[in-house]
CSV table of C-alpha atoms in Angstrom, one decimal:
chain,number,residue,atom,x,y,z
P,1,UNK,CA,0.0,0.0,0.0
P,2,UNK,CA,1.5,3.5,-0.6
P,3,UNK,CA,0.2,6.5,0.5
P,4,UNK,CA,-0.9,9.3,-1.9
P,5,UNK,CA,2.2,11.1,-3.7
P,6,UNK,CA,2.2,14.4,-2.0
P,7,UNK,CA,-0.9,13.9,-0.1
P,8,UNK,CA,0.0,17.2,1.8
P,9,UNK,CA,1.6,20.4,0.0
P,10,UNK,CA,2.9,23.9,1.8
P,11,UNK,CA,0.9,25.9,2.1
P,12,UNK,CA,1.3,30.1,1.9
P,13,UNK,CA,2.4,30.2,5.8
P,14,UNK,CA,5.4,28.8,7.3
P,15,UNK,CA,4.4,25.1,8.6
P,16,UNK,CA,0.9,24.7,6.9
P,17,UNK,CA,-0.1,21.8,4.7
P,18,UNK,CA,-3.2,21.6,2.6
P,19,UNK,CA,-5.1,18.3,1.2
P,20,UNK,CA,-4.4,17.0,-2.7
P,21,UNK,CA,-7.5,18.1,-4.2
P,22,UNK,CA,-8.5,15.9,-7.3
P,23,UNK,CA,-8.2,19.2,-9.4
P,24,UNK,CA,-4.1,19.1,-8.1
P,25,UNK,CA,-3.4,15.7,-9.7
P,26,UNK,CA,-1.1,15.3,-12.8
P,27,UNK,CA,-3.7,14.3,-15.7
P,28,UNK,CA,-4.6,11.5,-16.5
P,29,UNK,CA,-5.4,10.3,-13.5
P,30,UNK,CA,-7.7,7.6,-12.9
P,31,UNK,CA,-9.7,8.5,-9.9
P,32,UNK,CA,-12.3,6.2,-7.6
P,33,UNK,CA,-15.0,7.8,-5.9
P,34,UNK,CA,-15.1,5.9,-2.6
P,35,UNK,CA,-18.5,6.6,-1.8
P,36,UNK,CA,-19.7,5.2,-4.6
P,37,UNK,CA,-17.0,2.5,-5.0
P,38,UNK,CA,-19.0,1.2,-1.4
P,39,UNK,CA,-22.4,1.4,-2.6
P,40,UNK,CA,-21.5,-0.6,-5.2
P,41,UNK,CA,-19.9,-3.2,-2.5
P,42,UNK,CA,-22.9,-3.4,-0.7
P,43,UNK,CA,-25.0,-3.2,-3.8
P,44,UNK,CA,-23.5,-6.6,-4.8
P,45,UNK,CA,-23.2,-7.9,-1.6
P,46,UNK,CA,-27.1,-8.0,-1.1
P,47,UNK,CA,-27.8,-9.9,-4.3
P,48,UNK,CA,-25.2,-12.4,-3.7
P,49,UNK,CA,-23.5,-12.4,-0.3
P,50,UNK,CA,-20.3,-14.2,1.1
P,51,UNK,CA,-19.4,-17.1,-1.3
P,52,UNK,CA,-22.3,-16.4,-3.9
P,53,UNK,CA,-19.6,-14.2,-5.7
P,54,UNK,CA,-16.4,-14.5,-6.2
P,55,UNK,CA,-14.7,-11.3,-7.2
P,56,UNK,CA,-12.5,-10.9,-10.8
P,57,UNK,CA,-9.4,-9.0,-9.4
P,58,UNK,CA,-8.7,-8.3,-12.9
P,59,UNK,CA,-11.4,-5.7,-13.3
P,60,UNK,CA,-9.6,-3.9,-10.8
P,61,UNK,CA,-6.0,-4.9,-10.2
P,62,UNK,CA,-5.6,-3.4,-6.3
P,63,UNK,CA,-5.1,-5.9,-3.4
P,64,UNK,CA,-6.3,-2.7,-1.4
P,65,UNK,CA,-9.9,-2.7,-2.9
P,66,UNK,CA,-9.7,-6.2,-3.0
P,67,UNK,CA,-9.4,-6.1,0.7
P,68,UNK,CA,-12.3,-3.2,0.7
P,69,UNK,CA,-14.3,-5.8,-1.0
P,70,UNK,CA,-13.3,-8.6,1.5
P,71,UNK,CA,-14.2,-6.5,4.5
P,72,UNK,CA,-17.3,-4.9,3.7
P,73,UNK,CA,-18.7,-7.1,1.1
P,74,UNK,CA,-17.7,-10.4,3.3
P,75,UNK,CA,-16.5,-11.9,0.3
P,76,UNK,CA,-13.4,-14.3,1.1
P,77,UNK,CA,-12.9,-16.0,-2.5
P,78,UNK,CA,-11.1,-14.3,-5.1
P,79,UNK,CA,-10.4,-15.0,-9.2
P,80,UNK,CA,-7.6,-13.7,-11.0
P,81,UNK,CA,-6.8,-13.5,-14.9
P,82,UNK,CA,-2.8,-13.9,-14.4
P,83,UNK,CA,-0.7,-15.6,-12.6
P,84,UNK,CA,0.6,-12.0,-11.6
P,85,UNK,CA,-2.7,-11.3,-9.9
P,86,UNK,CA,-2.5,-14.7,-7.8
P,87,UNK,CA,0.9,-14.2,-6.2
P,88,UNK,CA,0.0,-10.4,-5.5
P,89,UNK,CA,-3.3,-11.3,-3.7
P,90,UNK,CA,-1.5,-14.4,-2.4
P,91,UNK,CA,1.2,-11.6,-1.0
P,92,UNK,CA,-1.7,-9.4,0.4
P,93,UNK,CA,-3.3,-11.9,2.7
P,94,UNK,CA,-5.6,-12.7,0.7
P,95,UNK,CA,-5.1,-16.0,-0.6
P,96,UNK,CA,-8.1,-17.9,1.3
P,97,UNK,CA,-9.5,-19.0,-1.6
P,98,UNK,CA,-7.8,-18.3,-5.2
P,99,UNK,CA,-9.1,-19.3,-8.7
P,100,UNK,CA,-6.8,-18.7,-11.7
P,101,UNK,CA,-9.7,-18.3,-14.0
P,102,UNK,CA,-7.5,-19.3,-16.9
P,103,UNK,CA,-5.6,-21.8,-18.6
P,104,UNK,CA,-1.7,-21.7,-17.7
P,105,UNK,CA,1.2,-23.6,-19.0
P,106,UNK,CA,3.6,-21.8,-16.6
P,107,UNK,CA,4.4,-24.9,-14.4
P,108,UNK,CA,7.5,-23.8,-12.8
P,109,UNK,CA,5.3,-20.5,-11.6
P,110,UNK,CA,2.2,-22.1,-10.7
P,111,UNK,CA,4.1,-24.8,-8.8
P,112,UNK,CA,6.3,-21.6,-6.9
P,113,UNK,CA,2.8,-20.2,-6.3
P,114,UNK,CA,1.3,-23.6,-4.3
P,115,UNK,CA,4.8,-24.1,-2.5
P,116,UNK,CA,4.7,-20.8,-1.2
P,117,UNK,CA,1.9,-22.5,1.1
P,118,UNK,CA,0.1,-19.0,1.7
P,119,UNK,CA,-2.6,-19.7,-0.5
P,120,UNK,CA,-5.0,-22.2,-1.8
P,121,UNK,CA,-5.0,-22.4,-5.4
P,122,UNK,CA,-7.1,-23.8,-8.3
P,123,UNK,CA,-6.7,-23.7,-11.7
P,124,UNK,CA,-8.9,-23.8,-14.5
P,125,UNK,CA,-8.2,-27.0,-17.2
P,126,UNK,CA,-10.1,-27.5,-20.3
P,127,UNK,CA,-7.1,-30.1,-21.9
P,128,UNK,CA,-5.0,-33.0,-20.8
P,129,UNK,CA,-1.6,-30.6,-21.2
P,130,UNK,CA,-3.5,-27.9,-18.9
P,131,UNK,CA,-4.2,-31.0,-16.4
P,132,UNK,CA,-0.7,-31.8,-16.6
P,133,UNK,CA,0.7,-28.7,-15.4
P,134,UNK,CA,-1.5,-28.6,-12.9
P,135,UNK,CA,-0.2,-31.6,-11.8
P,136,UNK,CA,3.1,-31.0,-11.9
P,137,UNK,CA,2.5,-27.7,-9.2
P,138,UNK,CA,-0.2,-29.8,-7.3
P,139,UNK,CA,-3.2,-27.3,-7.4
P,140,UNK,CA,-6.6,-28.0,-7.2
P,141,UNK,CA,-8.2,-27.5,-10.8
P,142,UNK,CA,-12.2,-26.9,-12.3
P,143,UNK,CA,-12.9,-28.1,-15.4
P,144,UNK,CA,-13.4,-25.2,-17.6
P,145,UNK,CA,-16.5,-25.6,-20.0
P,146,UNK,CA,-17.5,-24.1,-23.4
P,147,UNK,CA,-20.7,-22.5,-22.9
P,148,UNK,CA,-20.9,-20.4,-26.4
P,149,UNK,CA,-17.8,-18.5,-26.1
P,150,UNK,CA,-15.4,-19.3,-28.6
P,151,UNK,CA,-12.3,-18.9,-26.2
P,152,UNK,CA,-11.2,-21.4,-23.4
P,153,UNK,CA,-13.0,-24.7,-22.2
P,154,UNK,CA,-13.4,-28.3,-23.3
P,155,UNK,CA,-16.7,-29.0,-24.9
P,156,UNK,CA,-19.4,-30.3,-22.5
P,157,UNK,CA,-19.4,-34.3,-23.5
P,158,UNK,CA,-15.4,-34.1,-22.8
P,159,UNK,CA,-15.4,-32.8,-19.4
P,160,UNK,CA,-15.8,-36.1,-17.2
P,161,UNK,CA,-13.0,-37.9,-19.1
P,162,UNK,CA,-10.9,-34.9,-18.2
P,163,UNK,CA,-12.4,-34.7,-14.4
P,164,UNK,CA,-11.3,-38.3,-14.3
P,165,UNK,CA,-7.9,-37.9,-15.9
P,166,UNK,CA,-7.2,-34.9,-13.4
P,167,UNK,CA,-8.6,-37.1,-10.5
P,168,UNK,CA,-6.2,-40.4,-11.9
P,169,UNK,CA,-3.0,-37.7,-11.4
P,170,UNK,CA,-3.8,-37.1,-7.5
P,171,UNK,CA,-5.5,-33.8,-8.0
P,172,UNK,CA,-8.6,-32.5,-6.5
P,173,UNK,CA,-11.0,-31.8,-9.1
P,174,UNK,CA,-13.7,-28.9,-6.9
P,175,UNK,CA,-15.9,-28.8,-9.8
P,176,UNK,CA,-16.8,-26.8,-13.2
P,177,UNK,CA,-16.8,-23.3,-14.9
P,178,UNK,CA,-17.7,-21.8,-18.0
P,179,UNK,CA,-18.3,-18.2,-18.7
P,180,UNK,CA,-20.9,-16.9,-20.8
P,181,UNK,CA,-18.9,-13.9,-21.8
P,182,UNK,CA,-20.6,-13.7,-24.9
P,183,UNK,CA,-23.9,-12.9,-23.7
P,184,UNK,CA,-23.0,-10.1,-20.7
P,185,UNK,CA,-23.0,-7.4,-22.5
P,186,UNK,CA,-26.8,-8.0,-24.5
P,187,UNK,CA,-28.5,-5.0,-23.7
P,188,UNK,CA,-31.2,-7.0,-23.7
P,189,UNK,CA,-32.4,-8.1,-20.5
P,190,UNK,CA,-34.7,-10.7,-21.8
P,191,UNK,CA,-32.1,-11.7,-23.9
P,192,UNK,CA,-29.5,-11.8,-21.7
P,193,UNK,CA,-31.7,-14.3,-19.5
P,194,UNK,CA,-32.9,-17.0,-22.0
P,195,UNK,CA,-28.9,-17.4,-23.3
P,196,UNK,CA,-27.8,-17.4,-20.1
P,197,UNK,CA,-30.2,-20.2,-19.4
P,198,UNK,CA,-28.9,-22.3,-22.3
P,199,UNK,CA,-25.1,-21.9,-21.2
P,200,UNK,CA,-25.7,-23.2,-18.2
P,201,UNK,CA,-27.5,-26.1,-19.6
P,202,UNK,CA,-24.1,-27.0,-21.5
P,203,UNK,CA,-22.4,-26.1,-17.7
P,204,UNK,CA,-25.3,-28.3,-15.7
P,205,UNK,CA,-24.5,-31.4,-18.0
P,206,UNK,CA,-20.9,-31.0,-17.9
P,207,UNK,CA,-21.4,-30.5,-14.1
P,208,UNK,CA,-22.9,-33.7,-14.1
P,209,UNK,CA,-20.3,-35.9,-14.8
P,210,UNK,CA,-17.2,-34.2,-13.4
P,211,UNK,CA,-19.0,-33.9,-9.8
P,212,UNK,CA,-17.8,-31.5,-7.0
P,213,UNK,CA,-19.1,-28.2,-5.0
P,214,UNK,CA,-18.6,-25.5,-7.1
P,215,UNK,CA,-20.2,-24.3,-9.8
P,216,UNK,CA,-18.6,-20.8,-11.7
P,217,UNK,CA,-20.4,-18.6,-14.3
P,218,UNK,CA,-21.3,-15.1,-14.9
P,219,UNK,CA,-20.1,-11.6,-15.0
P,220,UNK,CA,-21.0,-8.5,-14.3
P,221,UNK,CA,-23.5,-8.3,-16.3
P,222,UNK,CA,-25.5,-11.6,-15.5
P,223,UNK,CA,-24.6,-11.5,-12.0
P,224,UNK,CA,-28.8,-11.2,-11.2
P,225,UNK,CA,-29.5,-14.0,-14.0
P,226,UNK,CA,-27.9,-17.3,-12.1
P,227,UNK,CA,-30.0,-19.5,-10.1
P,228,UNK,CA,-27.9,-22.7,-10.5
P,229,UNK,CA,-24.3,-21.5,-10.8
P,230,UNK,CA,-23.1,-21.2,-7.1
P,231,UNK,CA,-20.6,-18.7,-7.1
P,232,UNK,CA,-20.7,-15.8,-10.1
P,233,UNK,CA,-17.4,-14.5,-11.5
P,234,UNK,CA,-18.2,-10.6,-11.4
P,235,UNK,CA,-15.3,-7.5,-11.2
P,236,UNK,CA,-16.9,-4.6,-13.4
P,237,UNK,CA,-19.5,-3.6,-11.4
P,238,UNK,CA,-16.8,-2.4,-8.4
P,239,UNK,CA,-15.6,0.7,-10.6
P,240,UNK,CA,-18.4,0.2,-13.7
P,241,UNK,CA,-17.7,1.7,-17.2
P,242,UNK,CA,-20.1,3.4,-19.6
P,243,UNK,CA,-20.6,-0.6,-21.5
P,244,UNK,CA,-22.4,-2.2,-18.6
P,245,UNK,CA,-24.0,1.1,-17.6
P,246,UNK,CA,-26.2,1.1,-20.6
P,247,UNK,CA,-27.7,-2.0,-19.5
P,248,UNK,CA,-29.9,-0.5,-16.5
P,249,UNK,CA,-27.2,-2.0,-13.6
P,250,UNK,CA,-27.7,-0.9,-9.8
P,251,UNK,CA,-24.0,0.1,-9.4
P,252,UNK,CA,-23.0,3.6,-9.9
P,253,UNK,CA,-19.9,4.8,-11.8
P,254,UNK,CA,-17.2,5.2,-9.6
P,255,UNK,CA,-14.4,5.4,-11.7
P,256,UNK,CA,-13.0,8.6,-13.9
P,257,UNK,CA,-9.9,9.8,-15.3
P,258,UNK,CA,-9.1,13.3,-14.6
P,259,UNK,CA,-8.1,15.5,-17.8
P,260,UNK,CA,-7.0,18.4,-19.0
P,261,UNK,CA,-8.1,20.7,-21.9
P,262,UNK,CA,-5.1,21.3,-23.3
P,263,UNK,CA,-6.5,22.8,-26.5
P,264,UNK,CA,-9.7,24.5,-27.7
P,265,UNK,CA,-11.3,25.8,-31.3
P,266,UNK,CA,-14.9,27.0,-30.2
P,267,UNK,CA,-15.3,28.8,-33.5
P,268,UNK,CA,-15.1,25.5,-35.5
P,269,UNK,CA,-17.0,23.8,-32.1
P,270,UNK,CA,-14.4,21.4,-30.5
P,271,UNK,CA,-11.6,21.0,-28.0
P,272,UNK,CA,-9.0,18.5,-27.0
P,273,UNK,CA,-8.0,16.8,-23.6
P,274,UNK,CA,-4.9,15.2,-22.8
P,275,UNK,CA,-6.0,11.5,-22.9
P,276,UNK,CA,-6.5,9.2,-25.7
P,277,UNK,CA,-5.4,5.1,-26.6
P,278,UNK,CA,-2.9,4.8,-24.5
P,279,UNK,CA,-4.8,5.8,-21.4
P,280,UNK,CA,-8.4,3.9,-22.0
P,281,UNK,CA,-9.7,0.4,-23.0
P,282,UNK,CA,-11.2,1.4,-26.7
P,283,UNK,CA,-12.4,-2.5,-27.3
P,284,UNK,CA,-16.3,-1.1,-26.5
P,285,UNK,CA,-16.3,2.0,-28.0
P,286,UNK,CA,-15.2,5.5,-27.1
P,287,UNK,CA,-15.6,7.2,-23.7
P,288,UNK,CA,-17.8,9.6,-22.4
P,289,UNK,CA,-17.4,13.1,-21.5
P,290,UNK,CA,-20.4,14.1,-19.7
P,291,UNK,CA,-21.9,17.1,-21.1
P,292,UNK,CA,-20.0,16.9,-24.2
P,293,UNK,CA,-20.0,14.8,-27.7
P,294,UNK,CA,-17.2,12.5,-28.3
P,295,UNK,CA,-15.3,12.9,-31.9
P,296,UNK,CA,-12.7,10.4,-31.9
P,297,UNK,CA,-9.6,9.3,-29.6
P,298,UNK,CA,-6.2,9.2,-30.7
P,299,UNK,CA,-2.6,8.4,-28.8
P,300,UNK,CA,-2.6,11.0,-26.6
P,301,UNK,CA,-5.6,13.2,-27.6
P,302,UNK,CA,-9.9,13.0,-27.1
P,303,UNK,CA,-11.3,15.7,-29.4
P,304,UNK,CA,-14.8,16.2,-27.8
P,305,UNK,CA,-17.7,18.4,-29.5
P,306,UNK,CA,-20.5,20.9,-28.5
P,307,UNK,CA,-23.2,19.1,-27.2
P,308,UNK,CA,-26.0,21.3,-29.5
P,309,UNK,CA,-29.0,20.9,-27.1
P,310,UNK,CA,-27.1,21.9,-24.0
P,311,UNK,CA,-25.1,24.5,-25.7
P,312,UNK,CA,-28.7,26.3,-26.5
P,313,UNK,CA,-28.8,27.0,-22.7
P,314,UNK,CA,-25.7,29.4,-23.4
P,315,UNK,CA,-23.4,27.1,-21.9
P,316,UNK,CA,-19.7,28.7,-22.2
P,317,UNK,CA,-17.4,25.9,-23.8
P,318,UNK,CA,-14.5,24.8,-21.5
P,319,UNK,CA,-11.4,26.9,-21.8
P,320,UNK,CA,-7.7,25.8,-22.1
P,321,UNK,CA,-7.0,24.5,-18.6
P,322,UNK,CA,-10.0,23.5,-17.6
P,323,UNK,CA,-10.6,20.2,-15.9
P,324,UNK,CA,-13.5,17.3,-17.3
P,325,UNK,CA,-13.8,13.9,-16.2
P,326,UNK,CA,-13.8,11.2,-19.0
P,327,UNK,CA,-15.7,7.7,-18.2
P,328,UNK,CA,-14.0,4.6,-19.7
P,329,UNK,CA,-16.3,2.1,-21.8
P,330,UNK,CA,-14.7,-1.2,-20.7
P,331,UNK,CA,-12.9,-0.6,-17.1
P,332,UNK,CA,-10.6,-3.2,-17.0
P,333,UNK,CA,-8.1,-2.9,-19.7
P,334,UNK,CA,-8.5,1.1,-18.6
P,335,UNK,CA,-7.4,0.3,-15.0
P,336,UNK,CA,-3.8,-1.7,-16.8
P,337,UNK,CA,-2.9,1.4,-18.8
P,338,UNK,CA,-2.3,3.3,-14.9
P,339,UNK,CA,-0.1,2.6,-11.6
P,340,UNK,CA,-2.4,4.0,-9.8
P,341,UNK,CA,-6.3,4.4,-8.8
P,342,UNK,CA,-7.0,8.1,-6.8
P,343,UNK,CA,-9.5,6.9,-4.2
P,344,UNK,CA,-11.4,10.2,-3.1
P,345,UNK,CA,-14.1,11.6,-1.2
P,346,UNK,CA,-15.7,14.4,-2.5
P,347,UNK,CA,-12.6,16.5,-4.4
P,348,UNK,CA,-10.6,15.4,-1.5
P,349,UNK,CA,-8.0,12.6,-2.4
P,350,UNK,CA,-7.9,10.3,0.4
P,351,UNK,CA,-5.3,7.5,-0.7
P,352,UNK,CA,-3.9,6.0,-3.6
């Protein structure tokens, strides 16, 4: 944990400090409204308490809102994208319960990871190579299904043979998974439902002849739609991006990145902020400026336009200087462009 980079500055007298406002920060900075970052906690919390969710680190790659989660959510297990995430929340004390919810071939670093003895660790195997590594370190494993999206995971009638190859190499084999990653982001809610019902057909049959206690599925933005799965795989909806806010989610957006207009042509009705590829996941479309029209993003660069309808109400258009807030469409490949979140309260940063 560090504490925020010049938290306190001089002030004009001799021996006076002030607080880093959010307005002091370098931009871009990526900055969590804590206030909202708990409501969404506790948002989630109610739906599916303790071990009925099982938080993606990746979404938000802290160990210290992972332990926010932990302690006000109650939520003890953890999964992780990277082996990375593993040993960092293994690091933090917070290795209860860790799913790497991914395929590895990394032996010699998944075997370090179980020998370090600080964690418990499982492993996700859709093949008998991914079964084999997982052999080699000794973790525990769930059979990772196919359930429409063509990534990862075995197809449904292969998972028992490779429940009981994993079992005939000494491994503990805790049950199934299979993520439905292609129907999450359906901003239809009917929609969303019935194909969420039919991947966990493909996962229920699977489920039924590999055996064991858990059952992992879901996202973000299915996390309301599971009835059978036991545990849903959800990270987004901690920070939220403008993607899974267009489907009518109770979880606010607790996440901006602090910019800077660092030029302006209101004649020909647009200015520029210093952010652009290199600081935000694009994959789901551009950001939002509220209050403002999005042109296009470049490296370094957002040109945003006059928003006609507000700009009737004489709205002056931002001058050179000025600070906006920009809103990420897909969070989690926004949060791995930045070393840092700015958690704060109000315009007061708090930590970081």
């Amino acid at each position: 944990r560090t504490q925020p980079s010049g938290r306190t500055r001089p002030g004009p007298g001799a021996g006076t400090v002030r607080p880093v406002k959010v307005h002091d920060l370098p931009t871009p900075s990526l900055v969590v409204d804590v206030d909202a970052l708990d409501t969404n906690i506790t948002t989630m919390a109610a739906a599916r308490p303790g071990p009925a969710l099982r938080p993606h680190v990746k979404a938000f790659k802290s160990t210290d809102l992972a332990r926010r989660v932990a302690e006000l959510g109650g939520h003890r297990a953890f999964c992780c994208a990277t082996l990375r995430e593993m040993e960092g929340m293994a690091d933090a004390g917070l290795g209860d319960d860790l799913l790497l919810a991914n395929e590895t071939l990394d032996a010699p670093r998944l075997r370090h990871l179980v020998d370090r003895g600080d964690a418990r660790v499982t492993v996700a195997v859709d093949s008998p190579e991914t079964v084999e590594v997982a052999a080699h370190a000794g973790a525990e494993v769930l059979v990772d299904v196919d359930v429409g999206l063509p990534r990862c995971g075995c197809r449904p009638e292969d998972a028992g043979r490779l429940a009981e190859l994993a079992r005939t190499r000494g491994l503990n084999v805790r049950g199934v998974m299979g993520y439905e990653g292609h129907v999450v982001g359906d901003p239809d809610r009917g929609r969303r439902a019935e194909k969420v019902a039919e991947s966990m057909a493909l996962l229920r049959r699977a489920h039924d002849d590999v055996g064991g206690d858990v059952t992992s599925a879901g996202g973000t933005g299915t996390y309301d739609l599971h009835d059978w799965a036991g545990e849903v795989q959800a990270g987004s909806y901690l920070l939220m991006d403008t993607h899974y806010a267009a489907l009518g989610l109770p979880f606010r957006q607790a996440l901006h990145l602090e910019v800077t207009v660092i030029s302006t042509s209101p004649q020909r009705g647009w200015g520029v902020v210093d952010c652009g590829l290199k600081s935000l996941g694009m994959d789901h479309g551009n950001p939002t400026i509220p209050g403002w029209n999005v042109f296009f993003c470049s490296d370094e660069h957002t040109t945003f336009l006059a928003d006609a309808t507000r700009d009737s109400e004489g709205r002056a258009f931002p001058a050179v200087g000025a600070r906006l807030g920009v809103l990420p469409a897909h969070v989690d490949p926004t949060v791995a462009y930045h070393d840092r979140l700015h958690v704060a309260r109000g315009d007061e940063v708090i930590d970081v």
